[in-house]
Coordinates of C-alpha atoms in Angstrom, one line a residue:
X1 CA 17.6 -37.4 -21.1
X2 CA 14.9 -36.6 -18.7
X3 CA 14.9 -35.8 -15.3
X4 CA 14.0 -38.9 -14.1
X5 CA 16.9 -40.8 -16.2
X6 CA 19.4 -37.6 -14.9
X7 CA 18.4 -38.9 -11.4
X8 CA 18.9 -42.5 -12.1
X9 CA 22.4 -41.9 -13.3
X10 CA 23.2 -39.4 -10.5
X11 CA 22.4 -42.3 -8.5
X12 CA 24.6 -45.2 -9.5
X13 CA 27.4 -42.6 -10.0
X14 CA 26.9 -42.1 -6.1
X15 CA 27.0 -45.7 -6.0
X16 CA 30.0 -46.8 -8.0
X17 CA 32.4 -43.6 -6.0
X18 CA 31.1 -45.4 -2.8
X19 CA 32.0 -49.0 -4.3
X20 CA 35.1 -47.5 -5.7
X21 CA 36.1 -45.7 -2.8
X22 CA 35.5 -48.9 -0.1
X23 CA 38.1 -50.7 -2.0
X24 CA 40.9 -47.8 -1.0
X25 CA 42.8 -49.4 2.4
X26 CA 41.4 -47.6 5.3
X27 CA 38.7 -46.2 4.2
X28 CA 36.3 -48.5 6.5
X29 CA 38.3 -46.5 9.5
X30 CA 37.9 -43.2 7.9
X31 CA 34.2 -43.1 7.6
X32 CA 34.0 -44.2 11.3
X33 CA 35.9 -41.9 12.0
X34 CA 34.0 -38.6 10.9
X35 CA 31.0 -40.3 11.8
X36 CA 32.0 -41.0 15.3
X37 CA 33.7 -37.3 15.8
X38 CA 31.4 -35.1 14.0
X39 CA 28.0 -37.0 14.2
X40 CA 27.3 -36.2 10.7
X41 CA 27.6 -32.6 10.9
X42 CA 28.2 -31.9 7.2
X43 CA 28.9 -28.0 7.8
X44 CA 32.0 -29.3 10.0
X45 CA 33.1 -32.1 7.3
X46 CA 32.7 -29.1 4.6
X47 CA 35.2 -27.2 6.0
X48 CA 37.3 -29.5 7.0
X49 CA 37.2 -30.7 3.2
X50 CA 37.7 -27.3 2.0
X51 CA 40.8 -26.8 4.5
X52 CA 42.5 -29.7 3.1
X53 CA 41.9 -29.1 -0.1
X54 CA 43.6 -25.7 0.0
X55 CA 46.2 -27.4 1.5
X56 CA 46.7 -29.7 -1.4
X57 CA 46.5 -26.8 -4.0
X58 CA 49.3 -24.8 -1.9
X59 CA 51.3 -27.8 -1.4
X60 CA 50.8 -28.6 -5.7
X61 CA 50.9 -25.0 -6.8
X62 CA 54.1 -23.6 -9.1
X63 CA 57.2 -22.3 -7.0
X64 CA 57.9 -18.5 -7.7
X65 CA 60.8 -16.7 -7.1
X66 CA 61.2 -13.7 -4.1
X67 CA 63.9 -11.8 -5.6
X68 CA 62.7 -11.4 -9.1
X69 CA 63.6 -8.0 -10.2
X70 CA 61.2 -5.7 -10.5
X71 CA 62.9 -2.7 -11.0
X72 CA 64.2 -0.5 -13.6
X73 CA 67.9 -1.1 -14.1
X74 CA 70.3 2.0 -14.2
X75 CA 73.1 2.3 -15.9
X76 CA 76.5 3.9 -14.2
X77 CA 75.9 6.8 -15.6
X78 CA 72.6 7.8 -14.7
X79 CA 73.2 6.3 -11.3
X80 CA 75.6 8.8 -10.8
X81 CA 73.8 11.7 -12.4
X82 CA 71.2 11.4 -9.7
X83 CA 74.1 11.2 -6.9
X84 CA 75.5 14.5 -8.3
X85 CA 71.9 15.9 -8.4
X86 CA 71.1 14.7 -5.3
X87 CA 71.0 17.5 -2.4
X88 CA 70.2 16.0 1.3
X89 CA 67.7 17.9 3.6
X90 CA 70.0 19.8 6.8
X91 CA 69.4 18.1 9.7
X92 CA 68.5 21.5 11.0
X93 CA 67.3 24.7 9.9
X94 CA 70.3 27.1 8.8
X95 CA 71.4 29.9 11.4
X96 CA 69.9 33.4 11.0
X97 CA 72.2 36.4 11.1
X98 CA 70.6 36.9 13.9
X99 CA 71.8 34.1 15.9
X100 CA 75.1 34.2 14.1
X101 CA 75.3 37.6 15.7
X102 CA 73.8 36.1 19.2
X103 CA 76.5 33.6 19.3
X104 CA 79.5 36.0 18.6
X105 CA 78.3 37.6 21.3
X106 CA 77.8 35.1 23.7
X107 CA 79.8 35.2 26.8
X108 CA 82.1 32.4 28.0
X109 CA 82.3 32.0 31.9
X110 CA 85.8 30.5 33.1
X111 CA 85.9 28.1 36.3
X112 CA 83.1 27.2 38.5
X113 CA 79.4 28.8 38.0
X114 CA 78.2 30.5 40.7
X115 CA 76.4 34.0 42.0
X116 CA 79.5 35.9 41.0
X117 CA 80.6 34.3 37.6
X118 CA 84.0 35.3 35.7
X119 CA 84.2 35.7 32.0
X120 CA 86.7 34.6 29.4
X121 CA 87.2 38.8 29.1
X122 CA 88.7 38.8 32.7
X123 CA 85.5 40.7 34.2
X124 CA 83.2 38.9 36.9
X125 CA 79.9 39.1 36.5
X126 CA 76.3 39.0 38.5
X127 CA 75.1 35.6 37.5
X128 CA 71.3 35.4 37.2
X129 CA 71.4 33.2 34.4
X130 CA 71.6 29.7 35.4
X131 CA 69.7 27.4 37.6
X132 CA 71.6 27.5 40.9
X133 CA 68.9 28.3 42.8
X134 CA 70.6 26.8 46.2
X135 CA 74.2 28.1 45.5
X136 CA 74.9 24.0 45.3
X137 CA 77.1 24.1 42.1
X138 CA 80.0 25.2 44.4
X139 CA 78.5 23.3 47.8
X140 CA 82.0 21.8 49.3
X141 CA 80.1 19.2 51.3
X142 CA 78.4 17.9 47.6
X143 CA 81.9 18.1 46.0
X144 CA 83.6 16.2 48.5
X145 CA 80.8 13.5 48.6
X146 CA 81.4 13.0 44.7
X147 CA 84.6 13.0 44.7
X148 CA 84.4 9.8 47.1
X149 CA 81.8 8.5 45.1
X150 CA 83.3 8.9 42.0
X151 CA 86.9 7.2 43.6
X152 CA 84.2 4.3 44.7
X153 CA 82.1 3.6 41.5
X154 CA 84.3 5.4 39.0
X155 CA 83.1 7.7 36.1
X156 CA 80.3 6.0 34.8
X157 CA 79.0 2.2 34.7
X158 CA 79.5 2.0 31.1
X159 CA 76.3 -0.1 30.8
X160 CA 72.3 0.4 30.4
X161 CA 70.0 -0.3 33.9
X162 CA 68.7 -3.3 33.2
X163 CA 72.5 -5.4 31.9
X164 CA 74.8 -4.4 34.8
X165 CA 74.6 -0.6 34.7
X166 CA 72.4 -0.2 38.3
X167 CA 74.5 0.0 41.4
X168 CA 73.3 0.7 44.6
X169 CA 73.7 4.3 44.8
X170 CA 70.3 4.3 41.9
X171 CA 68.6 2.6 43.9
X172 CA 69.1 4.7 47.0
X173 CA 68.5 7.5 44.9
X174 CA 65.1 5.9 43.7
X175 CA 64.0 5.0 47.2
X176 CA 65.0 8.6 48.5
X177 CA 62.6 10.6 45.6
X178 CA 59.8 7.5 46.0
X179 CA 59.9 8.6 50.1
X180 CA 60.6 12.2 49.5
X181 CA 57.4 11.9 47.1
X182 CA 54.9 9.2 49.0
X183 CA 55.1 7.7 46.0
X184 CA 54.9 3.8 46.3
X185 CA 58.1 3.3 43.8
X186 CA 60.0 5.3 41.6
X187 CA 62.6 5.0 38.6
X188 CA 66.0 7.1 37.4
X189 CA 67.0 7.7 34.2
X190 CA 70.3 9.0 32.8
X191 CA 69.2 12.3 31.0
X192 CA 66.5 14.5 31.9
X193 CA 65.1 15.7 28.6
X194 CA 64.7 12.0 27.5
X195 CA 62.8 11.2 30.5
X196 CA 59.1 12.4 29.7
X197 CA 60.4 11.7 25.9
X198 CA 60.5 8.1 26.8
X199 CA 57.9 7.8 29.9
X200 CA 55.2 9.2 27.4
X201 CA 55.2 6.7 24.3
X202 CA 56.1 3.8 26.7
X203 CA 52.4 4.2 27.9
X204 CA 50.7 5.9 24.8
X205 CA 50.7 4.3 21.6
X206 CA 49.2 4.8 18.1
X207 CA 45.3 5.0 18.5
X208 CA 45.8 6.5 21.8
X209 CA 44.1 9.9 22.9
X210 CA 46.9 12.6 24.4
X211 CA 45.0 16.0 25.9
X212 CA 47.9 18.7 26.0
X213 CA 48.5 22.1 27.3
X214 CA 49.3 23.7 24.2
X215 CA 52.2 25.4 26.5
X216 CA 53.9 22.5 27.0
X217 CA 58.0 22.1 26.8
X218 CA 59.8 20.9 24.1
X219 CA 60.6 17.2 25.7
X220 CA 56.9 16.7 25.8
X221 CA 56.2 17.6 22.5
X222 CA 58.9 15.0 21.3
X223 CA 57.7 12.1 23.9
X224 CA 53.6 13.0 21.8
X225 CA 55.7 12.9 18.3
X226 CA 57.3 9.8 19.1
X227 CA 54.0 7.8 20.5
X228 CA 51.8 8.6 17.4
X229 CA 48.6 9.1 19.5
X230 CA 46.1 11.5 18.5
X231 CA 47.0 15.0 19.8
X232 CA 43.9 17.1 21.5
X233 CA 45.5 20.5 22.7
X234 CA 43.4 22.5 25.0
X235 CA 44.7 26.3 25.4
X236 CA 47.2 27.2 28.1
X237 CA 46.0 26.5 32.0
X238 CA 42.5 27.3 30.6
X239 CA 40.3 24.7 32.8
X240 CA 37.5 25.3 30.8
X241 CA 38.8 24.4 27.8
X242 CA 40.2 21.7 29.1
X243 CA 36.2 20.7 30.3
X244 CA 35.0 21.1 26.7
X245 CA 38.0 19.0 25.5
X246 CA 37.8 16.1 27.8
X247 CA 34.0 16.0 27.1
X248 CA 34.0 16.4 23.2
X249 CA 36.7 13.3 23.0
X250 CA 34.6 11.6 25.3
X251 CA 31.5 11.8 22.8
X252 CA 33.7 11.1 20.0
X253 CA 34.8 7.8 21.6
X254 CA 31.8 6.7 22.7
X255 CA 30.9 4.5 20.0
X256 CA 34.3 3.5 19.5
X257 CA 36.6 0.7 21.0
X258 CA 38.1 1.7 24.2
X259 CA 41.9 3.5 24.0
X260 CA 44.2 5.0 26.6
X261 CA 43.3 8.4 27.3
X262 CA 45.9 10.7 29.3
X263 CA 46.6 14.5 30.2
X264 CA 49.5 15.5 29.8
X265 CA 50.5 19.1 31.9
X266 CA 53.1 20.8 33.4
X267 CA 53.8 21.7 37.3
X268 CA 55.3 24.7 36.6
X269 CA 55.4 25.7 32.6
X270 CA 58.9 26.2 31.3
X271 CA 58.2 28.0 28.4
X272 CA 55.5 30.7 30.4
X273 CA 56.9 30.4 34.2
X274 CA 52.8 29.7 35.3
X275 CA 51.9 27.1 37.7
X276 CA 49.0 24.6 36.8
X277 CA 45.7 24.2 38.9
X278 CA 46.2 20.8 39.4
X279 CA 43.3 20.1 42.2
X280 CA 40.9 21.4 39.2
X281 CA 43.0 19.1 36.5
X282 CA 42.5 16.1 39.2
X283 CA 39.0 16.6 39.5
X284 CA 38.2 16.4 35.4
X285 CA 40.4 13.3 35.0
X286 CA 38.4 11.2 37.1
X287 CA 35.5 12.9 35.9
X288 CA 35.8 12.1 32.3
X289 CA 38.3 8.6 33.3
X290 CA 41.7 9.9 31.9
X291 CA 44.8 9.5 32.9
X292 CA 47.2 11.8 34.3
X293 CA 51.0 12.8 33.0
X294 CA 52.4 15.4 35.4
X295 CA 55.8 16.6 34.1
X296 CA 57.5 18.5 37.2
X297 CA 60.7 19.1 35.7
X298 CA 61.3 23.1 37.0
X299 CA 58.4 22.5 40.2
X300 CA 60.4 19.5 42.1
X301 CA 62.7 20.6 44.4
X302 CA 61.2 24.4 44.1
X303 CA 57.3 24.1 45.6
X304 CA 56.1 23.3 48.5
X305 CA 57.6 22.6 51.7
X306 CA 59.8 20.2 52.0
X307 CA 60.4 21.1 47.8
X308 CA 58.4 17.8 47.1
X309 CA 56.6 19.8 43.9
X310 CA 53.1 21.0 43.1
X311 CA 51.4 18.5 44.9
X312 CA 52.8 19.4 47.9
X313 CA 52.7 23.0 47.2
X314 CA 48.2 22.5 46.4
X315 CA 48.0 19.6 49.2
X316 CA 47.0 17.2 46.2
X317 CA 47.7 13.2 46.9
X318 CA 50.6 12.3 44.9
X319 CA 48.3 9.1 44.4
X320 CA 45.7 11.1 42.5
X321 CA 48.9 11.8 39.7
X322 CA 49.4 8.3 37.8
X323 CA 53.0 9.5 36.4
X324 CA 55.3 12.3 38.2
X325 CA 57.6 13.4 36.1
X326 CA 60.5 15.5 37.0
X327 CA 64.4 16.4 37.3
X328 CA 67.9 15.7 39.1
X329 CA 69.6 18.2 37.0
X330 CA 68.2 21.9 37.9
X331 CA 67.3 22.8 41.7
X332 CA 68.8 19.9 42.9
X333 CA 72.3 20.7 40.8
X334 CA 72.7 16.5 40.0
X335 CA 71.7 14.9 36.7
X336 CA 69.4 12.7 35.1
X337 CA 65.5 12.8 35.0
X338 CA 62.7 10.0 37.5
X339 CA 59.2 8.9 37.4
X340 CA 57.4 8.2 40.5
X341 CA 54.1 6.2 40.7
X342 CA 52.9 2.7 41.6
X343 CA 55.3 -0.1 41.1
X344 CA 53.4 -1.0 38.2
X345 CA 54.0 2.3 36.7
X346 CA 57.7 2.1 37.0
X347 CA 58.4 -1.9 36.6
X348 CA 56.3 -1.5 33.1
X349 CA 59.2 1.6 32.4
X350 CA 62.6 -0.8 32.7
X351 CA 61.2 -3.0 29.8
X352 CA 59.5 -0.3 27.9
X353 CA 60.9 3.1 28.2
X354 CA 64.0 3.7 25.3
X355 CA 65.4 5.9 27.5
X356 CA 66.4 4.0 30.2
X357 CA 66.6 0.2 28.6
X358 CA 69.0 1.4 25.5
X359 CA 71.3 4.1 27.7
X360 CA 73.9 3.9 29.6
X361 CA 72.8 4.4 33.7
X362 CA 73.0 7.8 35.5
X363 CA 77.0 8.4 37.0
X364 CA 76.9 7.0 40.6
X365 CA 78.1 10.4 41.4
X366 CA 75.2 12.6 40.5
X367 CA 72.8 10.0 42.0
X368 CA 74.6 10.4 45.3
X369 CA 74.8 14.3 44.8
X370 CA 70.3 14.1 43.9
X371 CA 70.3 11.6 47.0
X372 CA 72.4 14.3 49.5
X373 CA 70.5 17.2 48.1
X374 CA 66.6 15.6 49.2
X375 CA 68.2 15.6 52.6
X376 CA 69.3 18.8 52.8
X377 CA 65.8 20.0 51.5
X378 CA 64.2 17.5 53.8
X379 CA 66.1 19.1 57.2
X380 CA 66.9 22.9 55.7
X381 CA 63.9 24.4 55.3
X382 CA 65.7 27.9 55.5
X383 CA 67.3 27.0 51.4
X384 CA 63.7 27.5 50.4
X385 CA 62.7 30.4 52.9
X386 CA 65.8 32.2 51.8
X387 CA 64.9 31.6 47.6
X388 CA 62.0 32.8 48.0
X389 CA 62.7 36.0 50.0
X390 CA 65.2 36.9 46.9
X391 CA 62.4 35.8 44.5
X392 CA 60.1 38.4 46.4
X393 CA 62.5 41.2 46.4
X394 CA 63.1 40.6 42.5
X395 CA 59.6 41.1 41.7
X396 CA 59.6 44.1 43.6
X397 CA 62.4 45.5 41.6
X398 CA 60.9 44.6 38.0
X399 CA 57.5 43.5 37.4
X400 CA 55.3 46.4 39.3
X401 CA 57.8 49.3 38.4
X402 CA 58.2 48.4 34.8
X403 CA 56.2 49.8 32.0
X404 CA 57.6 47.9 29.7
X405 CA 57.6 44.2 31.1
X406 CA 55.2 41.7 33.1
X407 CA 55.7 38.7 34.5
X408 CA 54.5 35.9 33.2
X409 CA 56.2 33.5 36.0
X410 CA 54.4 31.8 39.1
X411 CA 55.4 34.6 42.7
X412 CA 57.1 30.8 43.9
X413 CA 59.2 30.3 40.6
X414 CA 62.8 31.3 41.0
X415 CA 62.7 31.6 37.0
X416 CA 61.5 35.1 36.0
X417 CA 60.2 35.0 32.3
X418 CA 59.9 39.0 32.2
X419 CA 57.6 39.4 28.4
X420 CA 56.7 43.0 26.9
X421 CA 53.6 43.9 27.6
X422 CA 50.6 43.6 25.2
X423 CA 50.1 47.2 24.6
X424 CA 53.7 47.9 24.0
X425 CA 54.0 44.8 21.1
X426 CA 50.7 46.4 19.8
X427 CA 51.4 50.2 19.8
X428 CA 54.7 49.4 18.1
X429 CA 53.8 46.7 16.1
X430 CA 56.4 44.2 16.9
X431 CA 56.5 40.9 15.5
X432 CA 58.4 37.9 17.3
X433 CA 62.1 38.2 15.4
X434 CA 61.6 42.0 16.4
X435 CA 60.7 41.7 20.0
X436 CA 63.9 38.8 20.3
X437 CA 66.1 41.8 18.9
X438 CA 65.0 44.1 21.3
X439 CA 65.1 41.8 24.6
X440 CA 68.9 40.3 22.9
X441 CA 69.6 44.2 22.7
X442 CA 68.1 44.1 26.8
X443 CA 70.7 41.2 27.5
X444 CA 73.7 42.8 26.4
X445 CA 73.1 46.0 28.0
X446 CA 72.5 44.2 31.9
X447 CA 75.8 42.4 30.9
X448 CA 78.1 45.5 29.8
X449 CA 76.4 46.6 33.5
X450 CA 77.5 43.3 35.1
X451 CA 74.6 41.4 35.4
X452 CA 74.4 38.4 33.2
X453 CA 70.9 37.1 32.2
X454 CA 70.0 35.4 29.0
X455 CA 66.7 34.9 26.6
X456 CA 63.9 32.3 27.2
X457 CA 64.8 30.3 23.9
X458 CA 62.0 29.2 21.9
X459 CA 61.2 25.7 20.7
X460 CA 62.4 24.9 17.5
X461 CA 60.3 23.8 14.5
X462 CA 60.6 21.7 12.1
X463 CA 62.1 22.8 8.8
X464 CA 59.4 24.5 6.5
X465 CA 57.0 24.5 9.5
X466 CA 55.2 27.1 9.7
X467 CA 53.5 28.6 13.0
X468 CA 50.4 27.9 12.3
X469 CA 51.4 24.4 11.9
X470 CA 52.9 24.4 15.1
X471 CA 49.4 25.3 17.2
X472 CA 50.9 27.9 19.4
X473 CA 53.8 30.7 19.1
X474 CA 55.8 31.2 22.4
X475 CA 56.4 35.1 23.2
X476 CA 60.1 36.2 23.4
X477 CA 60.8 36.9 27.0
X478 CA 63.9 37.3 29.3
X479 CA 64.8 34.6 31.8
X480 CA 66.1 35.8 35.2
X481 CA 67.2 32.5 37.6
X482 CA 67.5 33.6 41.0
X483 CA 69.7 32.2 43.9
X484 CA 70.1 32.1 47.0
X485 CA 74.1 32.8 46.9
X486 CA 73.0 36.9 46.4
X487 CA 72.3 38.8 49.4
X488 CA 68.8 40.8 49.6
X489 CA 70.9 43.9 48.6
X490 CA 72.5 42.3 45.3
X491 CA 69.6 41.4 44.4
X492 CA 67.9 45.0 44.3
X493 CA 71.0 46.2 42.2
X494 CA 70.5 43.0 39.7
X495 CA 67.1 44.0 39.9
X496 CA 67.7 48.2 39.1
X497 CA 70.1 46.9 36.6
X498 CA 67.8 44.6 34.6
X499 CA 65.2 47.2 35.1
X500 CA 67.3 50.3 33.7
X501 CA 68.7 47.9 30.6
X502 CA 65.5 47.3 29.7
X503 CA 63.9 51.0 29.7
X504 CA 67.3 52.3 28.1
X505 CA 66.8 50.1 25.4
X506 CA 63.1 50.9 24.8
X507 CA 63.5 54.6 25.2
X508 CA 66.0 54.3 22.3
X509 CA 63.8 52.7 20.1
X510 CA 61.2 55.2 19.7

């Protein structure tokens, strides 16, 4: 057969499909129909064709099953052979002798906290070791105002925020940070360490850029985990670092799609005592267009005049920070964490924010005592004069007349994180489980002398992490918390105390 008879036949095959195909009922209203719709477009017809062809095939093709077993079938025995071999990883790591010795020592205070705390051993105690920096924990007026509350509202409202577990007290308490703050609205959650772990990955998601102080607290470090953005750290309140940081992700992204991009910092650092440069931080976020995370946990209620935080303390807009993180549950002696922003900062949180959709509200009672405590910051300005007079005289007693220990804390911070001193941990050599030993060693002797102070604890890890893994190793130091409740002359004996436990303890080590 030649071409021209391959044509020919091609031809009437064309013919006799068309013939074949005008008998079929309908198929007049068919063809008028593609031609009237598509105007010939073949490209259009041939995927429409293709499209329902597929769908023929699917329709046509052999059922299969979806639980066909693909696995290897154990017998009883071997299933429980691997039970009996099987050993679970702890949940975490296993105590040191160390801290079993730490917590055998611990001591147990009996009644209500305050400057002068009593012990389960009968004696009574300088308390500089916890954070009642306005003698509030024994305030009568705050007791007597949660009592009430609590005969009100009752314990707790047994329900999340968002399905019957707000009352009005939160939202008082909301609208008192949001106008203690300037902020335009603000939201309350039940437990401050889950705050910034929630308020972070409700924002910041996978593919996300986070730009970190690599001093940041431990409930940061949990809210980055939990996100599973990409982690820049930038070392600690170093601003030019922080430059080269912002401007090498900005070149890295520049040919990429666009992401979120945030910094993520403390007010004052909880793990150093150091207070952030925020009008420098402020001016590279809108340089290089990032958002901004400020976590004020141990700075709210502390800085600043009225106690309203860093920005108050640097005379930095509140509007310049996009999230203001911080806590009911230290200065202000209450509970539960906030953020304060714009409303759509903190609507976008009651839908999104695990913390505060999936756990029971904050107790009307401490939202009344956060509520009564702003007011009393608000029209006593003589709480913070008279903190930071004690925090003044402290310093005076310890960090100049010490040759053993700095301060690493802000001269505002009523936390003292007192560290050995770099030529001391290098003349002797001391690694981190020694230096612990020797400031645990500190503890007990201030405590045997009355005072009680404790150790800055350090974050945990992961099990089998190692340090390097980690990005930055805190340095042991002691925590002194300072209070109002101890006149200027306790505090110079707390003070001579801490400062002859210390130097007793060093001497000794030689």
């Amino acid at each position: 057969m030649d071409l021209q008879d391959a044509h020919g036949w091609l031809i009437d095959l064309l013919n006799e499909i068309s013939v074949q195909f005008q008998k079929v009922p309908g198929s007049a209203i068919f063809l008028r129909y593609v031609k009237s719709s598509y105007q010939n477009d073949p490209v259009r017809s041939a995927v429409e064709l293709f499209l329902f062809l597929f769908a023929v095939r699917y329709l046509l093709a052999p059922k299969y099953s979806t639980s066909k077993k693909s696995y290897v079938k154990l017998t009883d025995e071997e299933i429980d052979e691997l039970v009996d071999e099987w050993v679970p990883e702890p949940l975490v790591a296993p105590q040191t002798a160390f801290e079993e010795a730490e917590n055998e020592k611990r001591p147990v205070i009996v009644g209500p906290t305050g400057p002068k705390s009593k012990l389960a051993n009968g004696r009574v105690v300088t308390n500089v070791a916890s954070y009642n920096f306005y003698n509030l924990a024994g305030n009568e007026t705050l007791k007597e105002k949660a009592i009430q509350t609590l005969r009100t509202y009752g314990v707790g409202p047994c329900g999340p925020p968002g399905f019957y577990g707000t009352q009005d007290v939160h939202q008082k308490t909301e609208a008192d940070i949001s106008a203690h703050l300037g902020t335009t609205a603000c939201i309350v959650y039940a437990q401050a360490f889950s705050t910034i772990s929630s308020v972070i990955p409700a924002f910041s998601k996978r593919g996300d850029i986070i730009v970190a102080d690599k001093a940041v607290n431990f409930a940061i470090r949990k809210g980055m985990q939990i996100s599973r953005s990409s982690i820049r750290w930038y070392e600690h309140n170093d601003m030019v670092d922080l430059q080269n940081v912002l401007a090498s992700v900005v070149k890295e992204q520049a040919k990429k799609p666009l992401t979120r991009r945030f910094i993520i910092t403390e007010g004052l650092f909880e793990n150093v005592g150091d207070m952030v440069d925020l009008v420098k931080v402020v001016e590279l976020r809108h340089r290089y267009k990032f958002r901004l995370i400020l976590d004020e946990t141990w700075s709210f209620g502390v800085l600043g005049r009225t106690g309203a935080g860093v920005t108050e303390h640097q005379g930095v807009s509140v509007k310049e920070v996009d999230m203001l993180v911080g806590s009911l549950a230290g200065p202000l002696c209450a509970g539960g964490g906030f953020c304060a922003g714009s409303s759509e900062i903190v609507e976008h949180q009651r839908l999104s924010a695990s913390a505060y959709t999936f756990s029971a509200a904050l107790p009307a009672m401490l939202a009344t005592t956060a509520s009564e405590v702003l007011a009393m910051l608000e029209t006593n300005g003589e709480m913070l004069t008279l903190v930071r007079e004690n925090i003044k005289t402290m310093w005076a007693q310890l960090d100049p007349r010490s040759e053993w220990v700095h301060c690493t804390s802000a001269t505002e911070n009523p936390i003292m994180i007192l560290v050995l001193k770099a030529e001391v941990v290098a003349s002797r050599k001391l690694s981190i489980s020694d230096q612990e030993q020797l400031l645990q060693e500190m503890v007990d002797e201030a405590l045997g002398n009355g005072v009680m102070m404790t150790r800055l604890n350090s974050m945990p890890r992961g099990i089998h992490v190692t340090a390097k893994e980690v990005g930055w190793e805190l340095q042991p130091g002691l925590k002194v918390c300072l209070t109002l409740g101890l006149t200027r002359k306790e505090v110079e004996r707390t003070g001579t105390v801490i400062r002859h436990a210390i130097t007793k303890v060093m001497k000794a080590k030689r």
